[in-house]
Amino acid sequence: MSPEFPEIVSSLPARFRAEKAEGVSAVIHFDLSGEGWPFTVIIEGGRCTVEKGLVGTATCIIRTDADSYVQLEKGELNPQAALLSGRVEVSNLMEVMRFTRLFRRYEESDAPGTATMRPEKEGPLKGLKIVDFTRLLPGPLATMLMADLGAEVIKIEDPDAPDYIRSFPPFIGNDSAYYISLNRGKRSVAVNYSVEEGKEIVRRLIREADVVIEQFRPGVMDALGLGYAACAQQHPRLIYVSLTGYGQTGPYAACAGHDLNYIGYSGLLETTGTKEAPVIPGGQIADVAAGSYMTVNAVLAALYARERTGKGQHLDVSMLDCVIPMMALQIASYYGSRKEPSRGDFSLSGAIANYNVYRCADGRFVALGALEPKFWENFCDLVGKPEWKTRMLNSGADMHALKEEVAALFLSKTRDQWIQLCEGKDVCLTPVLSIAELEQDPHIRARQMLVPDERYPQMKLLGRPLKFSASGGSVSWSAPALGADTTEVLRAAGYTPEQIAAFRKRNIIR
């Protein structure tokens, strides 16, 4: 039997969060195999008791082995991965999700622990300190881009409800590939900021920061006492970013939403696809282009303003607001002609033959971007179709006929044969690559846009998209484990080892 198993089971009542158990009644059977013994956890009347053996009528049965149970309690095994792999079976998933929220995570020791030492940051944003409350995709990608440029990013997570993306498959080992790809170069601090002691820890970190970035619905941070007004009172130079779907004001401000909803409101989705129906883009346009990139833009603009004025400010970044400029040409076309274009009728969205996507003989695709006359004429000469040159000006049925002729031509060769034929010619013809092909492309490799992770060599991470001639990028490390940097960050903020140990003992930090 693992020496930790009895200790972990016996610690359950001490780790029970009675404040979250109002109205909860549950009997959970842990039917364990291996070197351990089955036990029952009973929640009733705001109290938790543990009994050896399977006692009473279970509201949920959890079947696993003792070693897996220990690993789950210590955070060494991802619960989602354990369920998907079959290492853990549960009879009632909703019941077990509710049950697990009632307990603080087990800690092996109340000692402060060993600090995680990180290399010194370099890059154009060296010295910039960001306190990051974001999760999922838009905010974490934005803060990772700034970490790559040298910023110190302190990722704040609730120990009992961390960034949800940590639980999303696919997994490499016990870690989510999504989490790994969006969080390199950051420090992880796990602190329960729903309680006053945790809030004070966060306030101290914010007082020493240049930037705060949060991604909750409007009003959430204010309710916690950590909103812009409260923070700016103590730190007038603070730049505080609120990244949301619909912004801090307006009729939709409190509404939930995702990338698809924002591009739906923006007109982008309506103009993407065929005449039959809109098509969902393959990438998260609003999340990344309107969320991540515009957050970085907003921070850099506010830093420049602070250099001139000495004052910080609140930045309201709405993904819907920021995706609308991606429709600049389509909106201009509408107001210039007062004609609502049908889907697929805009010249850059599939309406013309010389700017389109075509299937080849092997079922793969090429992208023809011969928009200007010189490129189209070069293409026509190359494929022996000089009679097509003037037809790029056609419209209606004539343009439809030309698209069909060009489509038929591309079916005569494979994708790679077409690319080889057009190599070195100014015709703007490129392959439509799959994700699996990206890392083999010579240009993408030369630009180092997919790089191995130091902890997971089989995992390719996004390279740094910005190249600087003088200031370069920062030394980065793999996405941190939950709370990996809590001790070091709190020591740097002035907390003593004894204070840190006390916080850990009271489950304020992890």
Short mmCIF file of C-alpha atoms in Angstrom, two decimals:
data_model
loop_
_atom_site.label_atom_id
_atom_site.label_comp_id
_atom_site.label_asym_id
_atom_site.label_seq_id
_atom_site.Cartn_x
_atom_site.Cartn_y
_atom_site.Cartn_z
CA MET A 1 0.00 0.00 0.00
CA SER A 2 1.21 3.51 -0.81
CA PRO A 3 2.25 5.12 2.49
CA GLU A 4 0.29 8.21 1.47
CA PHE A 5 -3.00 6.38 0.88
CA PRO A 6 -4.26 6.19 4.52
CA GLU A 7 -3.11 9.77 5.17
CA ILE A 8 -4.91 11.09 2.10
CA VAL A 9 -8.16 9.32 2.96
CA SER A 10 -8.06 10.39 6.60
CA SER A 11 -7.41 14.00 5.55
CA LEU A 12 -10.71 14.26 3.63
CA PRO A 13 -12.77 15.73 6.54
CA ALA A 14 -10.06 18.35 7.17
CA ARG A 15 -10.06 19.30 3.50
CA PHE A 16 -13.85 19.48 3.31
CA ARG A 17 -15.19 22.90 2.23
CA ALA A 18 -18.31 23.15 4.36
CA GLU A 19 -19.09 26.63 2.99
CA LYS A 20 -19.75 25.07 -0.43
CA ALA A 21 -21.82 22.14 0.85
CA GLU A 22 -25.08 23.85 1.77
CA GLY A 23 -27.97 21.58 0.82
CA VAL A 24 -25.65 18.81 -0.41
CA SER A 25 -26.36 15.22 0.55
CA ALA A 26 -24.18 12.49 -0.98
CA VAL A 27 -22.88 8.97 -0.35
CA ILE A 28 -19.82 8.28 -2.48
CA HIS A 29 -18.41 4.74 -2.69
CA PHE A 30 -14.72 4.47 -3.58
CA ASP A 31 -14.47 0.89 -4.86
CA LEU A 32 -10.69 0.58 -5.03
CA SER A 33 -8.52 -2.23 -6.33
CA GLY A 34 -4.82 -2.75 -5.73
CA GLU A 35 -3.03 -1.96 -2.47
CA GLY A 36 -5.71 -0.03 -0.66
CA TRP A 37 -9.17 -0.58 0.74
CA PRO A 38 -12.65 0.54 -0.29
CA PHE A 39 -14.15 3.43 1.65
CA THR A 40 -17.23 5.64 1.74
CA VAL A 41 -17.47 9.43 1.99
CA ILE A 42 -20.74 10.70 3.44
CA ILE A 43 -21.80 14.36 3.07
CA GLU A 44 -24.79 15.34 5.18
CA GLY A 45 -25.81 18.49 7.08
CA GLY A 46 -22.67 20.38 6.09
CA ARG A 47 -20.39 17.69 7.53
CA CYS A 48 -18.08 15.09 5.97
CA THR A 49 -17.38 11.65 7.43
CA VAL A 50 -15.31 8.79 6.08
CA GLU A 51 -16.10 5.12 6.70
CA LYS A 52 -14.05 2.03 5.84
CA GLY A 53 -15.88 -0.25 3.44
CA LEU A 54 -18.84 0.49 1.17
CA VAL A 55 -21.52 1.79 3.51
CA GLY A 56 -25.09 2.81 2.68
CA THR A 57 -26.78 3.40 -0.66
CA ALA A 58 -24.38 5.18 -3.01
CA THR A 59 -25.35 8.28 -4.96
CA CYS A 60 -22.17 7.68 -6.99
CA ILE A 61 -19.67 4.84 -7.28
CA ILE A 62 -16.05 5.59 -8.23
CA ARG A 63 -14.03 2.59 -9.40
CA THR A 64 -10.26 2.83 -9.75
CA ASP A 65 -7.08 1.46 -8.21
CA ALA A 66 -5.45 2.86 -5.10
CA ASP A 67 -2.40 4.19 -6.93
CA SER A 68 -4.57 6.14 -9.38
CA TYR A 69 -6.59 7.55 -6.48
CA VAL A 70 -3.40 8.79 -4.80
CA GLN A 71 -2.18 10.32 -8.07
CA LEU A 72 -5.51 12.09 -8.57
CA GLU A 73 -5.46 13.55 -5.06
CA LYS A 74 -1.87 14.76 -5.48
CA GLY A 75 -2.60 16.33 -8.86
CA GLU A 76 -0.26 13.93 -10.67
CA LEU A 77 -3.06 12.42 -12.78
CA ASN A 78 -5.43 14.58 -14.83
CA PRO A 79 -9.05 13.61 -13.99
CA GLN A 80 -10.22 14.03 -17.58
CA ALA A 81 -7.38 11.88 -18.88
CA ALA A 82 -8.10 9.26 -16.22
CA LEU A 83 -11.76 9.05 -17.28
CA LEU A 84 -10.99 8.93 -20.99
CA SER A 85 -8.33 6.23 -20.53
CA GLY A 86 -10.56 4.08 -18.35
CA ARG A 87 -8.30 4.30 -15.29
CA VAL A 88 -11.27 5.75 -13.42
CA GLU A 89 -14.93 4.79 -13.86
CA VAL A 90 -17.80 6.75 -12.32
CA SER A 91 -21.49 5.86 -12.19
CA ASN A 92 -22.72 9.46 -12.05
CA LEU A 93 -20.47 12.07 -13.68
CA MET A 94 -22.49 15.12 -12.56
CA GLU A 95 -22.52 13.87 -8.96
CA VAL A 96 -18.77 13.32 -8.86
CA MET A 97 -18.12 16.78 -10.37
CA ARG A 98 -20.23 18.35 -7.63
CA PHE A 99 -18.52 16.18 -5.00
CA THR A 100 -14.93 17.05 -5.99
CA ARG A 101 -15.64 20.79 -5.67
CA LEU A 102 -16.30 20.25 -1.97
CA PHE A 103 -12.67 19.40 -1.17
CA ARG A 104 -9.43 21.27 -1.25
CA ARG A 105 -6.60 19.48 -3.01
CA TYR A 106 -4.35 17.30 -0.88
CA GLU A 107 -0.90 18.71 -0.10
CA GLU A 108 1.94 16.34 0.75
CA SER A 109 3.45 18.72 3.25
CA ASP A 110 2.80 22.03 4.96
CA ALA A 111 6.40 23.03 4.35
CA PRO A 112 6.96 25.97 1.99
CA GLY A 113 8.39 23.69 -0.66
CA THR A 114 11.20 24.23 -3.09
CA ALA A 115 11.05 27.36 -5.21
CA THR A 116 10.92 26.90 -8.96
CA MET A 117 13.85 28.86 -10.36
CA ARG A 118 13.32 30.46 -13.77
CA PRO A 119 15.93 31.96 -16.11
CA GLU A 120 16.03 35.73 -16.50
CA LYS A 121 13.76 37.11 -19.19
CA GLU A 122 15.06 38.98 -22.24
CA GLY A 123 13.34 40.84 -25.06
CA PRO A 124 11.70 44.19 -25.85
CA LEU A 125 9.20 43.82 -22.99
CA LYS A 126 11.82 42.88 -20.38
CA GLY A 127 10.87 44.38 -17.02
CA LEU A 128 7.14 44.45 -17.77
CA LYS A 129 5.16 42.58 -15.11
CA ILE A 130 1.71 41.19 -15.99
CA VAL A 131 -0.76 39.62 -13.57
CA ASP A 132 -2.88 37.30 -15.69
CA PHE A 133 -6.33 36.02 -14.67
CA THR A 134 -7.27 34.76 -18.14
CA ARG A 135 -8.17 31.23 -19.21
CA LEU A 136 -8.97 29.13 -22.26
CA LEU A 137 -7.68 30.68 -25.54
CA PRO A 138 -7.82 34.46 -26.14
CA GLY A 139 -6.19 35.82 -22.98
CA PRO A 140 -3.61 33.05 -22.47
CA LEU A 141 -2.39 33.36 -26.07
CA ALA A 142 -2.07 37.14 -25.66
CA THR A 143 -0.08 36.84 -22.43
CA MET A 144 2.11 34.09 -23.93
CA LEU A 145 2.97 36.35 -26.87
CA MET A 146 4.03 39.03 -24.39
CA ALA A 147 5.95 36.49 -22.29
CA ASP A 148 7.82 35.52 -25.47
CA LEU A 149 8.77 39.20 -25.82
CA GLY A 150 10.29 39.26 -22.33
CA ALA A 151 7.39 40.17 -20.05
CA GLU A 152 7.09 38.45 -16.68
CA VAL A 153 3.62 36.89 -16.71
CA ILE A 154 2.19 35.64 -13.41
CA LYS A 155 -0.73 33.33 -14.17
CA ILE A 156 -3.22 33.43 -11.29
CA GLU A 157 -5.46 30.39 -10.84
CA ASP A 158 -7.84 29.21 -8.15
CA PRO A 159 -6.34 25.93 -6.82
CA ASP A 160 -9.78 24.30 -6.86
CA ALA A 161 -10.98 25.75 -10.18
CA PRO A 162 -7.92 26.35 -12.38
CA ASP A 163 -7.86 27.25 -16.06
CA TYR A 164 -10.44 24.90 -17.61
CA ILE A 165 -8.22 24.19 -20.58
CA ARG A 166 -5.97 22.07 -18.34
CA SER A 167 -8.72 19.41 -18.52
CA PHE A 168 -9.28 19.45 -22.30
CA PRO A 169 -8.01 16.50 -24.38
CA PRO A 170 -5.81 15.55 -26.16
CA PHE A 171 -3.28 14.88 -23.41
CA ILE A 172 0.47 14.43 -23.49
CA GLY A 173 1.16 12.44 -20.37
CA ASN A 174 -1.25 14.01 -17.87
CA ASP A 175 -1.15 17.50 -19.36
CA SER A 176 -3.48 19.01 -21.93
CA ALA A 177 -1.80 19.74 -25.27
CA TYR A 178 -3.93 22.91 -25.44
CA TYR A 179 -2.66 24.13 -22.07
CA ILE A 180 0.94 23.36 -23.04
CA SER A 181 0.62 25.29 -26.29
CA LEU A 182 -0.78 28.50 -24.76
CA ASN A 183 1.12 28.96 -21.48
CA ARG A 184 4.88 28.65 -21.97
CA GLY A 185 7.15 31.18 -20.34
CA LYS A 186 4.69 32.04 -17.54
CA ARG A 187 4.81 31.63 -13.77
CA SER A 188 1.90 29.81 -12.12
CA VAL A 189 0.54 31.03 -8.79
CA ALA A 190 -2.32 29.04 -7.29
CA VAL A 191 -4.22 31.17 -4.77
CA ASN A 192 -7.80 31.10 -3.53
CA TYR A 193 -8.74 34.72 -4.19
CA SER A 194 -12.37 34.23 -3.17
CA VAL A 195 -11.29 34.59 0.50
CA GLU A 196 -9.87 37.74 2.02
CA GLU A 197 -6.36 36.41 2.72
CA GLY A 198 -6.07 35.25 -0.87
CA LYS A 199 -7.37 38.59 -2.16
CA GLU A 200 -4.72 40.41 -0.16
CA ILE A 201 -2.01 38.23 -1.72
CA VAL A 202 -3.36 39.10 -5.18
CA ARG A 203 -3.59 42.80 -4.29
CA ARG A 204 0.07 42.80 -3.29
CA LEU A 205 1.06 41.19 -6.58
CA ILE A 206 -1.07 43.73 -8.49
CA ARG A 207 0.54 46.67 -6.67
CA GLU A 208 3.90 45.53 -8.04
CA ALA A 209 2.58 44.90 -11.58
CA ASP A 210 2.37 47.06 -14.68
CA VAL A 211 -0.60 45.28 -16.24
CA VAL A 212 -3.57 43.20 -15.11
CA ILE A 213 -5.50 41.17 -17.70
CA GLU A 214 -8.81 39.53 -16.81
CA GLN A 215 -11.35 37.69 -18.93
CA PHE A 216 -14.45 37.37 -16.73
CA ARG A 217 -17.89 38.75 -17.45
CA PRO A 218 -18.36 42.43 -16.53
CA GLY A 219 -18.70 42.94 -12.79
CA VAL A 220 -17.06 39.70 -11.61
CA MET A 221 -13.75 41.29 -10.61
CA ASP A 222 -15.57 44.26 -9.03
CA ALA A 223 -17.59 41.84 -6.88
CA LEU A 224 -14.33 40.26 -5.72
CA GLY A 225 -12.92 43.67 -4.80
CA LEU A 226 -10.28 43.29 -7.52
CA GLY A 227 -11.83 45.45 -10.27
CA TYR A 228 -10.14 48.40 -11.94
CA ALA A 229 -11.51 51.10 -9.64
CA ALA A 230 -10.31 49.32 -6.49
CA CYS A 231 -6.89 48.47 -7.95
CA ALA A 232 -6.29 51.92 -9.48
CA GLN A 233 -6.92 53.59 -6.11
CA GLN A 234 -3.77 51.90 -4.79
CA HIS A 235 -1.89 51.85 -8.11
CA PRO A 236 -2.76 54.81 -10.42
CA ARG A 237 -0.18 53.73 -13.03
CA LEU A 238 -1.83 50.34 -13.47
CA ILE A 239 -2.98 49.28 -16.94
CA TYR A 240 -6.02 47.05 -16.46
CA VAL A 241 -7.37 45.05 -19.41
CA SER A 242 -10.87 43.54 -19.41
CA LEU A 243 -11.15 41.12 -22.34
CA THR A 244 -14.72 40.00 -23.05
CA GLY A 245 -16.92 38.94 -25.94
CA TYR A 246 -19.21 41.95 -26.03
CA GLY A 247 -17.45 44.61 -23.95
CA GLN A 248 -18.18 46.28 -20.61
CA THR A 249 -21.23 48.20 -21.86
CA GLY A 250 -24.13 47.68 -24.27
CA PRO A 251 -27.17 45.37 -24.35
CA TYR A 252 -25.09 42.20 -24.80
CA ALA A 253 -22.41 42.99 -22.18
CA ALA A 254 -23.54 40.32 -19.70
CA CYS A 255 -24.27 37.66 -22.35
CA ALA A 256 -22.24 34.49 -22.75
CA GLY A 257 -20.65 33.82 -26.12
CA HIS A 258 -17.90 32.15 -28.10
CA ASP A 259 -15.92 32.78 -31.27
CA LEU A 260 -18.78 31.58 -33.47
CA ASN A 261 -21.22 34.03 -31.87
CA TYR A 262 -18.92 37.02 -32.31
CA ILE A 263 -18.21 36.33 -35.99
CA GLY A 264 -21.95 35.73 -36.42
CA TYR A 265 -22.75 39.23 -35.16
CA SER A 266 -19.91 40.81 -37.16
CA GLY A 267 -21.12 39.83 -40.64
CA LEU A 268 -18.01 37.73 -41.19
CA LEU A 269 -19.81 34.41 -40.88
CA GLU A 270 -22.59 35.50 -43.26
CA THR A 271 -20.01 36.27 -45.97
CA THR A 272 -18.05 33.04 -45.52
CA GLY A 273 -19.07 29.89 -47.37
CA THR A 274 -21.25 28.96 -50.32
CA LYS A 275 -24.60 30.26 -51.53
CA GLU A 276 -26.24 27.35 -49.71
CA ALA A 277 -24.99 28.14 -46.20
CA PRO A 278 -22.30 29.87 -44.14
CA VAL A 279 -19.21 27.79 -43.33
CA ILE A 280 -17.49 27.91 -39.95
CA PRO A 281 -13.85 29.05 -40.44
CA GLY A 282 -11.21 26.51 -39.49
CA GLY A 283 -9.48 28.84 -37.01
CA GLN A 284 -10.79 30.90 -34.10
CA ILE A 285 -10.83 34.31 -35.77
CA ALA A 286 -12.55 36.36 -33.07
CA ASP A 287 -10.67 34.65 -30.23
CA VAL A 288 -7.22 35.12 -31.76
CA ALA A 289 -7.26 38.06 -34.19
CA ALA A 290 -9.82 40.12 -32.26
CA GLY A 291 -9.05 38.83 -28.76
CA SER A 292 -5.41 37.82 -28.38
CA TYR A 293 -3.81 40.17 -30.92
CA MET A 294 -5.92 43.19 -30.01
CA THR A 295 -5.20 42.67 -26.32
CA VAL A 296 -1.48 42.89 -27.08
CA ASN A 297 -2.13 46.01 -29.21
CA ALA A 298 -4.14 47.59 -26.41
CA VAL A 299 -1.46 46.93 -23.78
CA LEU A 300 1.33 48.36 -25.93
CA ALA A 301 -0.70 51.48 -26.78
CA ALA A 302 -1.55 52.03 -23.10
CA LEU A 303 2.11 51.62 -22.10
CA TYR A 304 3.06 54.32 -24.60
CA ALA A 305 0.31 56.60 -23.23
CA ARG A 306 1.57 55.99 -19.69
CA GLU A 307 5.07 57.06 -20.73
CA ARG A 308 3.62 60.44 -21.73
CA THR A 309 1.06 60.96 -18.97
CA GLY A 310 2.32 58.86 -16.07
CA LYS A 311 -1.18 57.40 -15.66
CA GLY A 312 -2.64 53.98 -16.22
CA GLN A 313 -6.13 53.26 -17.51
CA HIS A 314 -8.86 50.65 -17.98
CA LEU A 315 -8.89 48.97 -21.41
CA ASP A 316 -12.23 47.54 -22.57
CA VAL A 317 -11.38 44.95 -25.27
CA SER A 318 -14.47 43.46 -26.92
CA MET A 319 -13.93 40.57 -29.33
CA LEU A 320 -17.06 41.58 -31.27
CA ASP A 321 -15.82 45.18 -31.60
CA CYS A 322 -12.39 43.99 -32.69
CA VAL A 323 -13.57 41.43 -35.25
CA ILE A 324 -15.70 43.99 -37.14
CA PRO A 325 -12.62 45.73 -38.69
CA MET A 326 -11.86 42.41 -40.39
CA MET A 327 -14.89 43.21 -42.53
CA ALA A 328 -13.52 46.61 -43.61
CA LEU A 329 -13.61 45.95 -47.37
CA GLN A 330 -16.96 44.18 -47.33
CA ILE A 331 -18.53 46.99 -45.29
CA ALA A 332 -17.02 49.58 -47.64
CA SER A 333 -18.38 47.65 -50.63
CA TYR A 334 -21.86 47.68 -49.13
CA TYR A 335 -21.89 51.38 -48.33
CA GLY A 336 -20.28 52.25 -51.65
CA SER A 337 -22.89 50.37 -53.69
CA ARG A 338 -25.77 50.07 -51.21
CA LYS A 339 -25.99 46.48 -52.40
CA GLU A 340 -25.91 43.59 -49.95
CA PRO A 341 -23.55 41.04 -51.54
CA SER A 342 -24.74 37.45 -51.70
CA ARG A 343 -22.51 34.94 -49.95
CA GLY A 344 -19.66 34.04 -52.30
CA ASP A 345 -20.24 37.08 -54.54
CA PHE A 346 -17.55 39.31 -53.03
CA SER A 347 -14.39 39.24 -55.15
CA LEU A 348 -12.16 38.12 -52.26
CA SER A 349 -14.62 35.48 -51.05
CA GLY A 350 -14.85 33.18 -54.06
CA ALA A 351 -16.65 35.29 -56.66
CA ILE A 352 -13.85 35.38 -59.24
CA ALA A 353 -11.83 32.71 -61.02
CA ASN A 354 -8.41 34.28 -60.44
CA TYR A 355 -8.80 34.37 -56.64
CA ASN A 356 -10.13 31.00 -55.59
CA VAL A 357 -9.44 27.53 -54.24
CA TYR A 358 -9.33 24.54 -56.62
CA ARG A 359 -9.33 20.78 -56.23
CA CYS A 360 -6.52 18.84 -57.94
CA ALA A 361 -6.31 15.33 -59.40
CA ASP A 362 -5.24 13.80 -56.06
CA GLY A 363 -8.08 15.39 -54.08
CA ARG A 364 -5.85 18.03 -52.52
CA PHE A 365 -6.27 21.74 -53.09
CA VAL A 366 -4.36 24.79 -54.33
CA ALA A 367 -5.00 28.47 -53.64
CA LEU A 368 -4.81 30.73 -56.70
CA GLY A 369 -4.34 34.36 -55.70
CA ALA A 370 -3.64 35.93 -59.11
CA LEU A 371 -5.63 39.04 -58.23
CA GLU A 372 -3.70 41.66 -60.23
CA PRO A 373 -3.73 41.46 -64.05
CA LYS A 374 0.04 40.79 -64.28
CA PHE A 375 -0.22 37.66 -62.11
CA TRP A 376 -3.30 36.39 -63.95
CA GLU A 377 -1.66 36.97 -67.33
CA ASN A 378 1.45 35.10 -66.17
CA PHE A 379 -0.74 32.20 -65.08
CA CYS A 380 -2.65 32.12 -68.38
CA ASP A 381 0.61 32.04 -70.36
CA LEU A 382 2.06 29.33 -68.12
CA VAL A 383 -0.92 26.99 -68.59
CA GLY A 384 -1.34 27.77 -72.29
CA LYS A 385 -4.63 29.63 -72.00
CA PRO A 386 -3.96 33.14 -73.37
CA GLU A 387 -7.64 33.48 -74.27
CA TRP A 388 -8.48 33.63 -70.55
CA LYS A 389 -6.54 36.87 -69.96
CA THR A 390 -9.34 39.34 -70.65
CA ARG A 391 -12.04 37.20 -69.09
CA MET A 392 -10.95 38.15 -65.55
CA LEU A 393 -13.04 41.28 -66.06
CA ASN A 394 -16.22 39.32 -66.74
CA SER A 395 -19.04 38.83 -64.28
CA GLY A 396 -22.23 36.83 -63.92
CA ALA A 397 -22.59 33.77 -66.14
CA ASP A 398 -19.33 34.49 -67.98
CA MET A 399 -17.32 34.49 -64.74
CA HIS A 400 -19.10 31.33 -63.57
CA ALA A 401 -18.15 29.62 -66.84
CA LEU A 402 -14.51 30.72 -66.45
CA LYS A 403 -14.37 29.31 -62.90
CA GLU A 404 -15.63 25.97 -64.19
CA GLU A 405 -12.97 25.93 -66.92
CA VAL A 406 -10.20 26.75 -64.46
CA ALA A 407 -11.51 24.10 -62.08
CA ALA A 408 -11.42 21.50 -64.86
CA LEU A 409 -7.83 22.45 -65.69
CA PHE A 410 -6.64 21.95 -62.11
CA LEU A 411 -8.13 18.46 -62.07
CA SER A 412 -5.58 17.45 -64.72
CA LYS A 413 -2.60 17.39 -62.30
CA THR A 414 -1.89 16.62 -58.68
CA ARG A 415 -1.42 19.42 -56.18
CA ASP A 416 2.34 18.97 -56.00
CA GLN A 417 2.64 18.82 -59.80
CA TRP A 418 0.92 22.19 -60.02
CA ILE A 419 3.18 23.67 -57.35
CA GLN A 420 6.27 22.34 -59.14
CA LEU A 421 5.06 23.76 -62.47
CA CYS A 422 4.50 27.21 -60.95
CA GLU A 423 7.66 27.31 -58.83
CA GLY A 424 9.59 30.53 -59.41
CA LYS A 425 6.80 32.02 -61.55
CA ASP A 426 4.89 35.10 -60.46
CA VAL A 427 1.43 33.52 -60.46
CA CYS A 428 0.52 33.49 -56.73
CA LEU A 429 -0.28 29.78 -56.63
CA THR A 430 0.30 27.98 -53.32
CA PRO A 431 -0.62 24.63 -51.82
CA VAL A 432 -3.40 24.32 -49.26
CA LEU A 433 -1.39 22.60 -46.53
CA SER A 434 -2.72 20.31 -43.84
CA ILE A 435 -1.56 20.85 -40.24
CA ALA A 436 0.55 17.70 -40.51
CA GLU A 437 2.39 19.26 -43.47
CA LEU A 438 3.22 22.56 -41.76
CA GLU A 439 6.39 21.43 -40.01
CA GLN A 440 7.78 20.01 -43.28
CA ASP A 441 7.30 23.24 -45.22
CA PRO A 442 10.76 24.76 -45.85
CA HIS A 443 9.64 28.35 -45.31
CA ILE A 444 7.77 27.65 -42.07
CA ARG A 445 10.79 25.69 -40.84
CA ALA A 446 13.19 28.49 -41.81
CA ARG A 447 11.02 31.01 -39.95
CA GLN A 448 10.92 28.69 -36.89
CA MET A 449 7.16 28.91 -36.56
CA LEU A 450 6.83 25.43 -35.05
CA VAL A 451 9.31 24.59 -32.32
CA PRO A 452 9.68 21.62 -29.92
CA ASP A 453 8.76 21.97 -26.26
CA GLU A 454 11.62 21.40 -23.81
CA ARG A 455 9.49 19.11 -21.63
CA TYR A 456 7.59 17.34 -24.40
CA PRO A 457 9.85 17.05 -27.47
CA GLN A 458 7.08 15.31 -29.42
CA MET A 459 4.92 18.43 -29.01
CA LYS A 460 5.36 21.30 -31.47
CA LEU A 461 4.59 24.77 -30.12
CA LEU A 462 3.87 28.02 -31.92
CA GLY A 463 7.05 29.89 -32.79
CA ARG A 464 7.45 33.60 -32.11
CA PRO A 465 5.66 35.44 -34.92
CA LEU A 466 7.51 38.74 -34.34
CA LYS A 467 11.20 38.93 -35.19
CA PHE A 468 13.30 41.76 -33.73
CA SER A 469 16.72 42.68 -35.09
CA ALA A 470 18.12 43.97 -31.80
CA SER A 471 16.05 43.02 -28.76
CA GLY A 472 15.19 39.45 -29.70
CA GLY A 473 12.89 37.18 -27.75
CA SER A 474 12.90 35.77 -24.27
CA VAL A 475 14.21 32.50 -22.93
CA SER A 476 11.04 30.49 -22.35
CA TRP A 477 10.16 27.41 -20.36
CA SER A 478 7.38 24.87 -20.67
CA ALA A 479 3.86 25.70 -19.51
CA PRO A 480 4.02 25.54 -15.69
CA ALA A 481 2.30 23.00 -13.48
CA LEU A 482 -0.47 24.45 -11.32
CA GLY A 483 1.14 26.46 -8.52
CA ALA A 484 4.69 25.66 -9.63
CA ASP A 485 5.84 29.24 -8.94
CA THR A 486 3.66 30.16 -5.96
CA THR A 487 6.49 29.93 -3.41
CA GLU A 488 9.01 31.86 -5.48
CA VAL A 489 6.58 34.63 -6.47
CA LEU A 490 5.34 35.12 -2.91
CA ARG A 491 8.90 35.21 -1.56
CA ALA A 492 9.77 37.86 -4.16
CA ALA A 493 6.69 39.83 -3.04
CA GLY A 494 8.05 39.94 0.52
CA TYR A 495 6.27 37.07 2.24
CA THR A 496 8.34 35.06 4.71
CA PRO A 497 8.69 31.25 4.56
CA GLU A 498 6.60 31.04 7.72
CA GLN A 499 3.78 33.11 6.18
CA ILE A 500 3.86 31.00 3.02
CA ALA A 501 3.72 27.81 5.09
CA ALA A 502 0.73 29.17 7.01
CA PHE A 503 -1.08 30.09 3.78
CA ARG A 504 -0.49 26.59 2.47
CA LYS A 505 -1.68 24.98 5.68
CA ARG A 506 -4.95 26.96 5.51
CA ASN A 507 -5.38 26.07 1.81
CA ILE A 508 -5.06 29.71 0.73
CA ILE A 509 -2.33 28.80 -1.75
CA ARG A 510 -0.97 25.76 -3.47
#
